[in-house]
Each structure stands twice: as structure tokens, then as C-alpha cells.
CSV table of C-alpha atoms in Angstrom, one decimal:
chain,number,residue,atom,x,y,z
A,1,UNK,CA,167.4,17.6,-84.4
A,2,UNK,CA,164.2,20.0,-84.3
A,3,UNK,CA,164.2,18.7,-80.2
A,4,UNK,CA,167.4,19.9,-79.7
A,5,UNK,CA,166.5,23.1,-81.4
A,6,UNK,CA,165.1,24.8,-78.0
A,7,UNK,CA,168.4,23.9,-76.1
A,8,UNK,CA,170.3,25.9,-79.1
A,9,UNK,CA,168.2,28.8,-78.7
A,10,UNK,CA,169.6,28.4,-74.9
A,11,UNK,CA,173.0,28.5,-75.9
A,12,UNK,CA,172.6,31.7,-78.0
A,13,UNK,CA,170.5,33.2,-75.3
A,14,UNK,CA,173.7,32.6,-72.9
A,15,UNK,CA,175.9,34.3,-75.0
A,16,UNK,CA,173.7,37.5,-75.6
A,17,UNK,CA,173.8,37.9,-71.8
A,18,UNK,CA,177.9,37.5,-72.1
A,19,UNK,CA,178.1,40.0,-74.8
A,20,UNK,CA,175.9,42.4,-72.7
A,21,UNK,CA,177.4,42.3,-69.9
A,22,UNK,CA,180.8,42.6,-71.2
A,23,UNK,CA,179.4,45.2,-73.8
A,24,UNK,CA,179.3,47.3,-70.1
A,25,UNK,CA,182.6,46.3,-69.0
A,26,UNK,CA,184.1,48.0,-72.1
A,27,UNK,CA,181.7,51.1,-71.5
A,28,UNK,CA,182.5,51.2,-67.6
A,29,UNK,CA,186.1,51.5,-69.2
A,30,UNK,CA,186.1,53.9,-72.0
A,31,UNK,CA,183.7,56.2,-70.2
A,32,UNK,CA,185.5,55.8,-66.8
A,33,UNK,CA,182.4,55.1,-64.8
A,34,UNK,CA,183.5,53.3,-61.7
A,35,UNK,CA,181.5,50.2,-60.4
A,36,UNK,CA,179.0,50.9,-58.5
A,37,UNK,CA,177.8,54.2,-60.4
A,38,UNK,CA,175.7,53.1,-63.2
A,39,UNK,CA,175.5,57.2,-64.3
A,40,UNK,CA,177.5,60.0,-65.6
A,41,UNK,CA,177.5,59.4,-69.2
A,42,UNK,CA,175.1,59.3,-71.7
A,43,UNK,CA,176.6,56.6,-73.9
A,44,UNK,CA,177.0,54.0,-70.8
A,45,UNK,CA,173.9,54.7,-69.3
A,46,UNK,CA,172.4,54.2,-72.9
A,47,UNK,CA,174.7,50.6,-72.3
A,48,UNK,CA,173.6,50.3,-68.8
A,49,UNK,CA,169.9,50.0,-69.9
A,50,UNK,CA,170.4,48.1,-73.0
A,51,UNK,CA,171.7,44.9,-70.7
A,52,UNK,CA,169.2,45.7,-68.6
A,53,UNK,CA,166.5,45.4,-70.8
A,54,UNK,CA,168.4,42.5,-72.2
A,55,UNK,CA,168.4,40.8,-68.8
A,56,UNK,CA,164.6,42.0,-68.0
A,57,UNK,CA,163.3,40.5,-71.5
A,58,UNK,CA,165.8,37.3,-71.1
A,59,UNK,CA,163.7,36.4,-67.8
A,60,UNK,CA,160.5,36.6,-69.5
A,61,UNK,CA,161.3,35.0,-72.6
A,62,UNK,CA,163.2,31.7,-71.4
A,63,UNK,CA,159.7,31.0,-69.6
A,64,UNK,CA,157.7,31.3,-72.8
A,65,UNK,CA,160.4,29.0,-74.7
A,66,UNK,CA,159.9,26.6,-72.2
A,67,UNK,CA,156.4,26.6,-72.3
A,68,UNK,CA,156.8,26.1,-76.2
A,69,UNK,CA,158.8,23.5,-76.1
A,70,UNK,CA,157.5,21.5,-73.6
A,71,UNK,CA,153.7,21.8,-74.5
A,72,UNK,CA,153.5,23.5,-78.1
A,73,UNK,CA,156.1,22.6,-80.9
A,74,UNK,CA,159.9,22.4,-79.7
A,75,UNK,CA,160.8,23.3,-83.5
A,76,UNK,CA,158.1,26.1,-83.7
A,77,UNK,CA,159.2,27.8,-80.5
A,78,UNK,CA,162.8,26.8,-81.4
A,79,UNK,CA,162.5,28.9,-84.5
A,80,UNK,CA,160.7,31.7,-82.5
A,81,UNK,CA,163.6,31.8,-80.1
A,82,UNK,CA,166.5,31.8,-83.2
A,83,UNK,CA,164.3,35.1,-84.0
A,84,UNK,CA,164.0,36.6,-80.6
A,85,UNK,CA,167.8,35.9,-79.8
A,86,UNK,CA,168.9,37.4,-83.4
A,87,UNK,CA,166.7,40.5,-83.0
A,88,UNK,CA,168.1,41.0,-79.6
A,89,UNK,CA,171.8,40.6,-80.7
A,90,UNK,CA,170.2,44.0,-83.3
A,91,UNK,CA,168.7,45.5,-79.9
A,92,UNK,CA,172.2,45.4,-78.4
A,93,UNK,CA,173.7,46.6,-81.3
A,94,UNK,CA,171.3,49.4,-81.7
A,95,UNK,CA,170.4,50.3,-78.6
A,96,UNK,CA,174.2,51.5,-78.1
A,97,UNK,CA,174.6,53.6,-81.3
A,98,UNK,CA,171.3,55.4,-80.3
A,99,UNK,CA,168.6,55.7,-78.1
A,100,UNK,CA,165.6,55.6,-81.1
A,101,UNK,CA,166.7,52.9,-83.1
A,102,UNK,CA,166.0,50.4,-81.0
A,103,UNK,CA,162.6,50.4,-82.1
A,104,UNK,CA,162.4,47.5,-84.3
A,105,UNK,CA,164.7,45.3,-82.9
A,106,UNK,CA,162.7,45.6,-79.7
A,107,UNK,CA,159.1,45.1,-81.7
A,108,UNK,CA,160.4,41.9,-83.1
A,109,UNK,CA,161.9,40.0,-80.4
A,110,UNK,CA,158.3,41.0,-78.4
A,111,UNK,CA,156.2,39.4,-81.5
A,112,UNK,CA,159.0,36.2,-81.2
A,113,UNK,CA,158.5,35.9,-77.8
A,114,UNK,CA,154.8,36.1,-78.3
A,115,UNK,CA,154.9,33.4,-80.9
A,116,UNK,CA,157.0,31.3,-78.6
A,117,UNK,CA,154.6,31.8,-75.9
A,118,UNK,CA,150.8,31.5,-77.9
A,119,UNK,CA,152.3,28.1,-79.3
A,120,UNK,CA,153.0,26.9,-75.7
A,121,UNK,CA,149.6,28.3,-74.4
A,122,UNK,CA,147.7,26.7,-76.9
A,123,UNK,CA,149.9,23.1,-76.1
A,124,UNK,CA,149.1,23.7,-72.9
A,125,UNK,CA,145.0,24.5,-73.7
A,126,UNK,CA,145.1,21.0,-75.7
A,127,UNK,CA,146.8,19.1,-72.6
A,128,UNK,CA,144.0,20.5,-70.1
A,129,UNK,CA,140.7,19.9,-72.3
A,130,UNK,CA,142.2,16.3,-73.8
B,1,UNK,CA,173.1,11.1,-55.9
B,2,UNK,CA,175.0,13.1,-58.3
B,3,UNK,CA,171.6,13.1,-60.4
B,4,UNK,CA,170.3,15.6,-57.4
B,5,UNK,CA,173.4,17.9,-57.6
B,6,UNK,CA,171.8,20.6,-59.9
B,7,UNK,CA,168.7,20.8,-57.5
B,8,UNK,CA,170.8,20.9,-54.8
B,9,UNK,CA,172.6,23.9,-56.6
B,10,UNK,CA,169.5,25.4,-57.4
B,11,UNK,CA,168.5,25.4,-53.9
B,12,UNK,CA,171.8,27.5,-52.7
B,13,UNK,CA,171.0,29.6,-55.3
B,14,UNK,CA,167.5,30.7,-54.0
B,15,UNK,CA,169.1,31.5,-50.8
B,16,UNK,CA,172.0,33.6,-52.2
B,17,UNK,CA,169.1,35.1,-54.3
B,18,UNK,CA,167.1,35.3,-50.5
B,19,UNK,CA,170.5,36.7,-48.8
B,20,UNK,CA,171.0,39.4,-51.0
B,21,UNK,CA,167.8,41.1,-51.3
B,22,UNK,CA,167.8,40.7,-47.4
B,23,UNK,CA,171.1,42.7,-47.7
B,24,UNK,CA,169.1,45.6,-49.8
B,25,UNK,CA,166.6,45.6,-47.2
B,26,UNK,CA,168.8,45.7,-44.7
B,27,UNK,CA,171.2,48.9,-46.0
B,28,UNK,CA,167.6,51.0,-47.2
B,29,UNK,CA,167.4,50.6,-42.9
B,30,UNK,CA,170.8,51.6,-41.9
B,31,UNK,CA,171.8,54.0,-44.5
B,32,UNK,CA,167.6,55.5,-44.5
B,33,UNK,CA,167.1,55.4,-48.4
B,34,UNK,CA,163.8,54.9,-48.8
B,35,UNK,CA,162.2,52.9,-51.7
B,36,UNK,CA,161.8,53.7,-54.7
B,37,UNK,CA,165.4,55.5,-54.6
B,38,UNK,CA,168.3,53.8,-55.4
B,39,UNK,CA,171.1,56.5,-54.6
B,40,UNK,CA,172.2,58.5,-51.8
B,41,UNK,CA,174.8,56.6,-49.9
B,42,UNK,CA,178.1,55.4,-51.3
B,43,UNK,CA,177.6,52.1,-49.4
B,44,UNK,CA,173.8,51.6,-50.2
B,45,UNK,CA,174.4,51.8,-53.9
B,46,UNK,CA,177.5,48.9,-53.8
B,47,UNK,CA,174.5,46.6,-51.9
B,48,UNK,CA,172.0,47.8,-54.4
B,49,UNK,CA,174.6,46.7,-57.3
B,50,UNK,CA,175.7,43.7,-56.1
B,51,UNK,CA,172.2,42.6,-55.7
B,52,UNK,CA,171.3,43.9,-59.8
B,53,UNK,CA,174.8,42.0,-60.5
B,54,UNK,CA,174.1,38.9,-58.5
B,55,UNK,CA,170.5,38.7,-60.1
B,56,UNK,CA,172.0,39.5,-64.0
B,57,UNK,CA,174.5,36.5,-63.4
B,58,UNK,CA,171.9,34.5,-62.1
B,59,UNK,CA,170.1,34.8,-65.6
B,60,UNK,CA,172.9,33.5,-67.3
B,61,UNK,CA,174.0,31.2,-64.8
B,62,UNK,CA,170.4,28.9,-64.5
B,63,UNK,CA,170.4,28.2,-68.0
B,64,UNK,CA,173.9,27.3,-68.2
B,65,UNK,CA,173.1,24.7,-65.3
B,66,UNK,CA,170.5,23.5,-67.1
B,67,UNK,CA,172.7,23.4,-70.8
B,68,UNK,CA,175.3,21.3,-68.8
B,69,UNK,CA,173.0,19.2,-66.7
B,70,UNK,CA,170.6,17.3,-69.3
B,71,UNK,CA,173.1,17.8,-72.5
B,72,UNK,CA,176.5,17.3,-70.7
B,73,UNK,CA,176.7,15.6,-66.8
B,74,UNK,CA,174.7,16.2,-63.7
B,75,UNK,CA,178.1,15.6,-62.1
B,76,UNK,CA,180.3,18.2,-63.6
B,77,UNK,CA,177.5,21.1,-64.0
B,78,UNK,CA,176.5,20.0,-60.5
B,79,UNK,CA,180.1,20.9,-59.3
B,80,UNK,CA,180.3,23.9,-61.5
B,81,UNK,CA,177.1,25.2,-59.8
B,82,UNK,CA,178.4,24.7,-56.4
B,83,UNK,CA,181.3,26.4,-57.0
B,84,UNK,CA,179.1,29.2,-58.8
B,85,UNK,CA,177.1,29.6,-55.7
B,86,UNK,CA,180.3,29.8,-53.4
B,87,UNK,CA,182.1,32.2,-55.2
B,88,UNK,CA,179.0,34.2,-55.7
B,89,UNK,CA,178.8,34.4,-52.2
B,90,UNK,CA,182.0,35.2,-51.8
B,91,UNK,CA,181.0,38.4,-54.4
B,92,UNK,CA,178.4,39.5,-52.6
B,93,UNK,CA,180.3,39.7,-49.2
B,94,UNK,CA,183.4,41.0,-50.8
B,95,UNK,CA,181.4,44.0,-52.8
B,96,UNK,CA,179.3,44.8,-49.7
B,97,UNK,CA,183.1,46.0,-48.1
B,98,UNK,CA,184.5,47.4,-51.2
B,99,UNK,CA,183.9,47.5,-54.8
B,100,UNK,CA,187.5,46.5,-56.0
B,101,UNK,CA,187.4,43.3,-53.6
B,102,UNK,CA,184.7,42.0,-56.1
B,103,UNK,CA,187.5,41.1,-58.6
B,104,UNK,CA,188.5,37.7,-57.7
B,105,UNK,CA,185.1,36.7,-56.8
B,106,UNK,CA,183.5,37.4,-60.0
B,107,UNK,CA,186.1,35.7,-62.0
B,108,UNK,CA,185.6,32.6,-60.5
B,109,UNK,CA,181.9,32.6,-60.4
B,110,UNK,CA,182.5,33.2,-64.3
B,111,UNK,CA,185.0,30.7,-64.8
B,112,UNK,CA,182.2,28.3,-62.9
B,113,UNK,CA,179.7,29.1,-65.4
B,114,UNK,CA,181.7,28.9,-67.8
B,115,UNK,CA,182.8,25.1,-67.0
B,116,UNK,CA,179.1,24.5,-66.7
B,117,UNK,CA,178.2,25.9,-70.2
B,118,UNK,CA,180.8,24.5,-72.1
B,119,UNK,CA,180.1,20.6,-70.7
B,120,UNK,CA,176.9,21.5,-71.8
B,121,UNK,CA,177.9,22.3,-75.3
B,122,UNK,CA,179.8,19.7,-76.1
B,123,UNK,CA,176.8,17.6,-74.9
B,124,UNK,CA,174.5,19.3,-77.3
B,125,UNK,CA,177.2,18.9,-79.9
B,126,UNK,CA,177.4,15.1,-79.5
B,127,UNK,CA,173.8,15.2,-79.3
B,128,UNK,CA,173.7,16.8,-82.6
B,129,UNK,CA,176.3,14.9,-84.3
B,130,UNK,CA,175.5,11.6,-83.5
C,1,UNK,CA,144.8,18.7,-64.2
C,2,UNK,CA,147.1,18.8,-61.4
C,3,UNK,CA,150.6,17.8,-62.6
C,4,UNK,CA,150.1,21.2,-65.2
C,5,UNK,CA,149.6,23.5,-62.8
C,6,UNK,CA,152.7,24.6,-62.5
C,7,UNK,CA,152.6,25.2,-66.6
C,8,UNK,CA,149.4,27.5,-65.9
C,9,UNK,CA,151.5,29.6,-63.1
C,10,UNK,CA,154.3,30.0,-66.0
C,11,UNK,CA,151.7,31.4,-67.9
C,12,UNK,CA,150.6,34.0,-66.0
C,13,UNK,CA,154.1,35.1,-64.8
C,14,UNK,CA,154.8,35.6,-68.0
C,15,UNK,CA,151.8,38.0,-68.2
C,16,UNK,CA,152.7,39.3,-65.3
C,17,UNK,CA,156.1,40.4,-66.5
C,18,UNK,CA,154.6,41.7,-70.2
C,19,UNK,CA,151.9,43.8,-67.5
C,20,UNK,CA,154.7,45.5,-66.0
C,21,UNK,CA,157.0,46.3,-68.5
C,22,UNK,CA,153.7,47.7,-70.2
C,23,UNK,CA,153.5,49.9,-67.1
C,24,UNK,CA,157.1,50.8,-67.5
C,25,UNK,CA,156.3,52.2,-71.1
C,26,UNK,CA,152.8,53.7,-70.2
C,27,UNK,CA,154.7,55.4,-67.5
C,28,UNK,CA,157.9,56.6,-69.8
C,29,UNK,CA,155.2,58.8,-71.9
C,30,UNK,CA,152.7,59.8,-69.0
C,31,UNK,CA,155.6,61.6,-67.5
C,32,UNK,CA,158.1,62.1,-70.5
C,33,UNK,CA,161.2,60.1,-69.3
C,34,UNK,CA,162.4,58.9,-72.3
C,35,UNK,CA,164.9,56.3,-72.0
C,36,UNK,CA,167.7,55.4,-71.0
C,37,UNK,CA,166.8,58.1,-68.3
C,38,UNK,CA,165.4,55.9,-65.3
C,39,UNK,CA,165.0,58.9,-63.0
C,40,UNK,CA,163.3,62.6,-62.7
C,41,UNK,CA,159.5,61.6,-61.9
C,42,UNK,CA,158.8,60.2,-58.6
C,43,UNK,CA,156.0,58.2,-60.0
C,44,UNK,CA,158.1,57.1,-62.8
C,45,UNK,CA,160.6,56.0,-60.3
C,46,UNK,CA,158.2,54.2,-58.3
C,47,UNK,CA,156.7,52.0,-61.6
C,48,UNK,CA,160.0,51.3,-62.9
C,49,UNK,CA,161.5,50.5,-59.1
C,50,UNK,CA,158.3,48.2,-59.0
C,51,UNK,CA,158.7,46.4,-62.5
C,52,UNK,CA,163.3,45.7,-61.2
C,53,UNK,CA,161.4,44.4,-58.1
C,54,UNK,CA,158.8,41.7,-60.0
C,55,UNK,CA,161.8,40.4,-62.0
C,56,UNK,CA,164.2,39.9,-59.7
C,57,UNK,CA,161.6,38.1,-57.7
C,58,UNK,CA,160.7,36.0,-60.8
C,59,UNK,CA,164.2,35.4,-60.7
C,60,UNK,CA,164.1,33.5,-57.1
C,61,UNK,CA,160.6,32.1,-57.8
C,62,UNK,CA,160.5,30.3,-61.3
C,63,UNK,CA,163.7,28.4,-59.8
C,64,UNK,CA,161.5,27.7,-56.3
C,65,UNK,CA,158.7,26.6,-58.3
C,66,UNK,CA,160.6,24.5,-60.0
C,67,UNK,CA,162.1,22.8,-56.9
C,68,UNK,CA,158.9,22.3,-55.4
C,69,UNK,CA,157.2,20.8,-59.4
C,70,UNK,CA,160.1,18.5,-59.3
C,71,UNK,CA,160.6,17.0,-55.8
C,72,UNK,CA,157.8,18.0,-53.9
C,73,UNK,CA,154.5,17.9,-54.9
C,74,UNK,CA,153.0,19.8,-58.5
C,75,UNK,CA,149.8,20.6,-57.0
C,76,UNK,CA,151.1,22.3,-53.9
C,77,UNK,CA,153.8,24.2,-55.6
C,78,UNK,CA,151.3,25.0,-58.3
C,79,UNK,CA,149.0,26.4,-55.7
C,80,UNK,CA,151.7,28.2,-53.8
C,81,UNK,CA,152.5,29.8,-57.6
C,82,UNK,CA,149.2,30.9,-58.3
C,83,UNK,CA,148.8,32.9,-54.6
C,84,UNK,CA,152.4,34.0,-55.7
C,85,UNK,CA,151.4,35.5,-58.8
C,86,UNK,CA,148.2,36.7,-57.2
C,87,UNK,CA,150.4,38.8,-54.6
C,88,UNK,CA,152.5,39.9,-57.3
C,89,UNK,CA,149.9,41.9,-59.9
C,90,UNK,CA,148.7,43.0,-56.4
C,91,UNK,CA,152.0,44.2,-55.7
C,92,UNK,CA,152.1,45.9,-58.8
C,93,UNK,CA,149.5,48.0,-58.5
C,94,UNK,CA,149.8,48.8,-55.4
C,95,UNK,CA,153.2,49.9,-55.4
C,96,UNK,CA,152.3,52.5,-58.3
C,97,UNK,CA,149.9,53.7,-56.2
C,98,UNK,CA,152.1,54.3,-52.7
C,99,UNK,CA,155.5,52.7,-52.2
C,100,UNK,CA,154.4,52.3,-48.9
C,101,UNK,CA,150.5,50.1,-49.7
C,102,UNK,CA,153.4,47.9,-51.3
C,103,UNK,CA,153.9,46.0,-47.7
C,104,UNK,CA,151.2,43.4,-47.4
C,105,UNK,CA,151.8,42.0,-51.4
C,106,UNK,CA,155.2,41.8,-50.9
C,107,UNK,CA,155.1,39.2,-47.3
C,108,UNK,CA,152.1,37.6,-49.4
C,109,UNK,CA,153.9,36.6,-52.4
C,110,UNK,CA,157.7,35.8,-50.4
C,111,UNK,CA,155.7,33.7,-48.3
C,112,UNK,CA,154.1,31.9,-51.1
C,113,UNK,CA,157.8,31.4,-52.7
C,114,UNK,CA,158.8,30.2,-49.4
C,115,UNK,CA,155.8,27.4,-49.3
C,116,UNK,CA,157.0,26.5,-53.1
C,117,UNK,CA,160.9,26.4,-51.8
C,118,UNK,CA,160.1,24.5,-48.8
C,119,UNK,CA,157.7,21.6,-50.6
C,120,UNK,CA,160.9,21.5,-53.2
C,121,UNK,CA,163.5,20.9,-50.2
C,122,UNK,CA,161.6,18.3,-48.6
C,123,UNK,CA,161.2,16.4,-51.6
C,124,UNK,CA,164.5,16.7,-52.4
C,125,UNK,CA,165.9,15.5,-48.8
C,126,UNK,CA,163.5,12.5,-49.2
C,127,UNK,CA,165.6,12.1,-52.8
C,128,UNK,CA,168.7,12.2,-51.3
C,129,UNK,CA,168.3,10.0,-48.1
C,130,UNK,CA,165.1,7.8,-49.9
């Protein structure tokens, strides 16, 4: 089970990047920004940058889970990843209500990802010295 | 064979990811929007978004590949990707002329990932379960 | 030693990505852009064009890397990795600097993906037709 955990975290990490990117569709709509203007309203751009940071922070994090999983602890940086794709479903969430209370959300998915990533760098630090 | 059809996939993918930031290049010449900007000419800004898009959907779409390749079938997510990688193709080509030629494209390139995805959750499921 | 190479080039791309979305931040407050406003400094513009360019290019890299891990040869993909992630912090700081002292790092780390891309596809055709 706990091996399987890392492809899980996967599977919720490619449904955040669904519910981003249609979290923009609907804003493109309601806001009438036309594809491919990304600016004109303050609430969509707010959207806008909220996948984009989503997408930004995916591409570093999947690295760090792999590195987890394949060298640390897959349930470890399997549990680090359930928090880093739950605090960035609150991101989302947050981001779009308001600029400043993404704070937290953004805080803890950086310290998951770091967990993710020290448990891999010390798995990998083991393989190279042993 | 059908073992090597993800790589194969994830070789087209490099060169649509190759092709399109060529394109980006290629419009900052003709249209004369120099870096850093990113606005300025109607046609430069539908390259420059089809490039962000193509790259956002390439986040989603790797993992996927990967979901459906080692949990589901080589086979199936191999054909999926292929598919992907053709009709994102297609998206890119079809944006470059117009922005409400995309449509079609990026339906099927979803609809690909999609089929990719969910063979790879039922293969985690079964993985789970038994 | 060799066969984790390509797990010590992970590493440091992801410290390359945490480096320049640090930048991205540092820059936010050195010139008051607070977000989601990605424009209205020319310096700001430049960092934040510059930190869009490293992850789409981590984007076509970790896949080439991966290729050339796989079915070419770890040590020469690895290699090829560490030059590209070399050319990339150098691309970073350079780019903040002048977006035109950009030139050189960029050739010098797409040629380094393209070594990693290449080894892949050879091992791969020797896969298929071995």
C-alpha cells in the first residue's frame, strides 16, 4: 500500500492541475476575457496567476516526490505530497477570494515539498556513501 | 515493442516542447517584441499563449503518461500519448492562425489525457485492491 | 556512483527552480509589484520573464534527461544534466542582469538538453530495432 502511496499523490496532483486550469476557463468566461489576453480584470488575473503558480510549483514538486520515493521513504514523501497537494487545493481556493490569503497555504505546501525533497536527498546521500 | 511506446511518446513530446518555443522565438523576430515583454502584437501574444498552454498541459499530461503506463498498459497510455502529441500539434498550428481554431484541438488532446489517466487509475485501483 | 547521477542533477534542478522563484519574490518587494501584477518594473519583468523561462525549460529537460537515464547511457545524460543545470543558474543571473548577457547560457544549456535527448533516442532506436 505505502508503495503505491507516491502514485496517489500523482493522481491528486493531476486533478489540481484540472481544477486550475478549468478554475480559468470559468473566469475567462464570467469576466469575458478572450483567449489570448491573460489581463483586464483583477479577479482573473488573480486566477491567471494562481494556475500559474500552481503549474510553476507542480514542476518542482513532482521532481522532489520522485526523489522521495525512489531514494528516501515512498510512504514518507507519499505523506509529504498528500500535504503539499491538500494545501495547494487551499492555495487555489484562496488565492482566488484574495490576493493576501494565500499566505499559508503557499508556506505549507513549500515546507511539504521540502520534506518530500530532504527525505530523498538524504536517500540519495546514503546510496552515494554506502 | 509496445513496452517502448511511452518513450517513444515522450520523445514527440520534447520536440513539440522544441517546436513551440522555436515558434516564440520566431514571432519576438517578425512581430520585433523584444524579451522580457510579452505583449504588443495581437499575433505575438496567441504564439506566446499557445506556448504557456502547450507547456501547462504538458505538466499534466507527463504524469498522466506515467499514471497509465506502469499502473495501467504501456499499450493503451502509449496510444493515448500519441494521440496527445498529435493533437497538440494540431493546437499549436491551429492557435498560431486564430484563437477560436484552438477548440477542437484542445478537446482532443484532453480527451487523450484523459484516456491515459483513467487506464492508469483503474491500474492503481486494482493495484490497491488486490 | 554513476548510475545516480542523474538523481544528483534532479537535485540541483530542483534548487534551481526554489533559486528562482526566490528571485521572483526578492524582486516582488525590491520593486513593489505585489502580485498578481506581473508587470510595471522593467527589472521585475526581466526576473519573472527569466524564472517562466527556467521552468518551461525544466519542462523539456527532466523528460530529455530522462530519455537519455533510461535508454542511453546514465553517466552521459547525467553529465549532459549537470552542464545543463550549470548553464541554467548561469542563465539566471545573467538574464537579471541584461536580457541581452542572457545569449551564451541559453545555447549552453539547449545544447546540453540536446546531448541528453540525443543519447536517449539512440538508446531507444537500438531498443526498438535490438
Amino acid at each position: 500500500m505505502s508503495n503505491h502511496l507516491p502514485a496517489i499523490v500523482v493522481v491528486f496532483t493531476v486533478l489540481l492541475l484540472v481544477f486550475v486550469t478549468w478554475q480559468v476557463g470559468r473566469a475567462r468566461g464570467r469576466y469575458g476575457i478572450k483567449a489570448p489576453a491573460t489581463t483586464g480584470n483583477e479577479t482573473f488575473e488573480r486566477v491567471f496567476r494562481m494556475q500559474m503558480n500552481t503549474v510553476e510549483s507542480t514542476v518542482l514538486f513532482l521532481p522532489a516526490l520522485w526523489l522521495g520515493s525512489t531514494y528516501g521513504s515512498p510512504l514518507l514523501a507519499g505523506i509529504a505530497g498528500l500535504v503539499w497537494v491538500a494545501a495547494r487545493f487551499w492555495y487555489a481556493l484562496a488565492y482566488a477570494q484574495a490576493a493576501n490569503k494565500r499566505g499559508m497555504a503557499f508556506i505549507l505546501s513549500a515546507a511539504a515539498a521540502g520534506v518530500a525533497f530532504a527525505v530523498g536527498c538524504w536517500g540519495l546521500l546514503r546510496a552515494l556513501i554506502g
